[in-house]
Amino acid sequence: MTTHQNQLEKYAALALKKGVNLQRDQGLLINAPVEAADLVRILTAKAYGMGAKNVHVEWSDEIVSYMKMKNAPLSVLENFPKWKVDALEGMVKDGYSLLTVYGPNPDLLKGVKPERISKANKASGEALTNYREYIMNDKVTWSIVAYPQESWAKKVFPDDSAENAQNKLWEQIFHITRVDQDDPVKAWEKHNETLRKAREFLNLKQYKRLHYTGPGTELTISLVEDHIWHGGSTTSENGIEFNPNMPTEEVFTMPHKYGVQGTVSSTKPLSYGGNLIENFSLTFENGKVVDYSAESGEETLKHLLESDDGAKRLGEVALVPNESPVSASGNIFFNTLYDENASCHLALGKAYPTNVKGGSRMSKEQMDQHGVNDSIVHEDFMMGSAELDIDGETKDGQFEPIFRKGTWAVDFE
Ligand code: ZN
Ligand code: ZN
């Protein structure tokens, strides 16, 4: 077996054991691009080896997707097929685990009219509301792992041949996900422990507000009452521990949808719907974006913000120290799964109901009263840097340093 093949096997095993934590007699749904067939076949073999009752693969192909976006009548893009919704909902209702293999071309839909993309995104976002509820409430176990498709690898390493770029990106992925260590499963257990300490510290503190200061950023974020910080592994409704993202370096909680004031500037490009949004800033009043600008991709940003009412409000606040293994790589990945784990970030759109006590059982009205944001989108964007300071404001108005110069100012031990 070549080293690459050996690493691929370890990566697949890690995704199934520590990612979705697949159980005997469970179904597994894999969403993957056709380019990732080698990994998907290994995943499938291992999943059956672990006792899966069925492995269903939803294949996609970027070139085919591009052709559809470019050519299909708008009426087709605006109607997400019901049979597909039924199939996906059927699987989560039957307790399937969900594994997404992800490595899109960040510029795929450059040249396609933004309103066509936004209409298609809106249609799928609305059609998949129920399906998304299963995921965002951890009713099923789910995980996302990366695969360096050629188009993505060439974006990260533009001066290399396609083959070299893919090899380099694999090397990064194996390193950052700890697959290059002797026992990646053990390494993840240790890593989850570190993140557990950070989130437990913050859960005890129950800060009322977070104050952010950095270049182009002066922002205050109220946290919802009884918020819960998550990070590393989490537990599904039926008690299975899993890691939703590989890699993951963040601890995150819930901002109050009406409690965000000030301006935030992005520090890394955001790839959204096949287009890049770069060097943008957002100004908030009472939780809502009232002004924005972007050096490039402003029209894409506009469509993102106009997806629905909740898209202009925050649904996640995440802390990531600037010296995480992802940022240590020195690369910009143009891929949210990687870039968000190199940088403090926020998300526009839907909040994870699990980030507040009792959140999974709240009605729409209760969610609104509590400040829990709802939307058909959830888009992380990066705003951390080596110059970012964050203070926590306690319930009695004291300010305590949480981050200084982009890293923890707190000792959790
Ligand atoms: Zn995040
Ligand atoms: Zn997020």
Tab-separated table of N, CA and C and ligand atoms in Angstrom, residues 136 245 250 252 315-316 318 336 340 345-347 350 352 378-381, ligand 2:
chain	number	residue	atom	x	y	z
A	136	MET	N	-29.390	20.353	12.423
A	136	MET	CA	-29.010	21.455	13.319
A	136	MET	C	-29.440	21.214	14.766
A	245	ASN	N	-17.614	18.405	12.466
A	245	ASN	CA	-16.695	18.914	11.454
A	245	ASN	C	-15.315	18.313	11.675
A	250	GLU	N	-12.982	25.161	16.856
A	250	GLU	CA	-13.780	26.265	17.409
A	250	GLU	C	-14.543	25.870	18.667
A	252	PHE	N	-18.195	27.531	20.105
A	252	PHE	CA	-19.169	28.476	19.534
A	252	PHE	C	-20.455	28.487	20.350
A	315	GLY	N	-26.292	34.030	13.700
A	315	GLY	CA	-26.747	32.776	14.295
A	315	GLY	C	-25.640	32.005	14.991
A	316	GLU	N	-24.413	32.530	14.973
A	316	GLU	CA	-23.303	31.801	15.614
A	316	GLU	C	-22.169	32.766	15.901
A	318	ALA	N	-18.145	32.245	17.111
A	318	ALA	CA	-17.163	31.183	17.335
A	318	ALA	C	-15.777	31.751	17.606
A	336	THR	N	-14.804	27.089	3.587
A	336	THR	CA	-15.207	27.469	4.939
A	336	THR	C	-14.826	26.422	5.979
A	340	GLU	N	-12.668	28.536	8.490
A	340	GLU	CA	-13.340	28.888	9.755
A	340	GLU	C	-12.571	28.329	10.948
A	345	HIS	N	-14.867	33.526	14.018
A	345	HIS	CA	-15.836	33.804	12.970
A	345	HIS	C	-17.231	33.987	13.539
A	346	LEU	N	-18.096	34.462	12.664
A	346	LEU	CA	-19.506	34.638	12.992
A	346	LEU	C	-20.281	33.975	11.872
A	347	ALA	N	-21.536	33.644	12.113
A	347	ALA	CA	-22.350	33.145	11.010
A	347	ALA	C	-23.583	34.004	10.864
A	350	LYS	N	-29.315	31.105	10.386
A	350	LYS	CA	-29.902	30.246	11.420
A	350	LYS	C	-28.935	29.907	12.550
A	352	TYR	N	-27.893	27.447	15.820
A	352	TYR	CA	-28.054	26.058	16.246
A	352	TYR	C	-28.890	26.051	17.524
A	378	HIS	N	-27.178	29.536	6.711
A	378	HIS	CA	-26.242	29.591	7.835
A	378	HIS	C	-24.866	29.674	7.196
A	379	GLU	N	-24.266	30.846	7.230
A	379	GLU	CA	-22.998	31.066	6.527
A	379	GLU	C	-21.949	31.624	7.459
A	380	ASP	N	-20.934	30.828	7.767
A	380	ASP	CA	-19.825	31.315	8.595
A	380	ASP	C	-18.962	32.276	7.782
A	381	PHE	N	-18.520	33.361	8.387
A	381	PHE	CA	-17.504	34.211	7.738
A	381	PHE	C	-16.429	34.578	8.750
B	2	ZN	ZN	-21.383	27.720	11.391
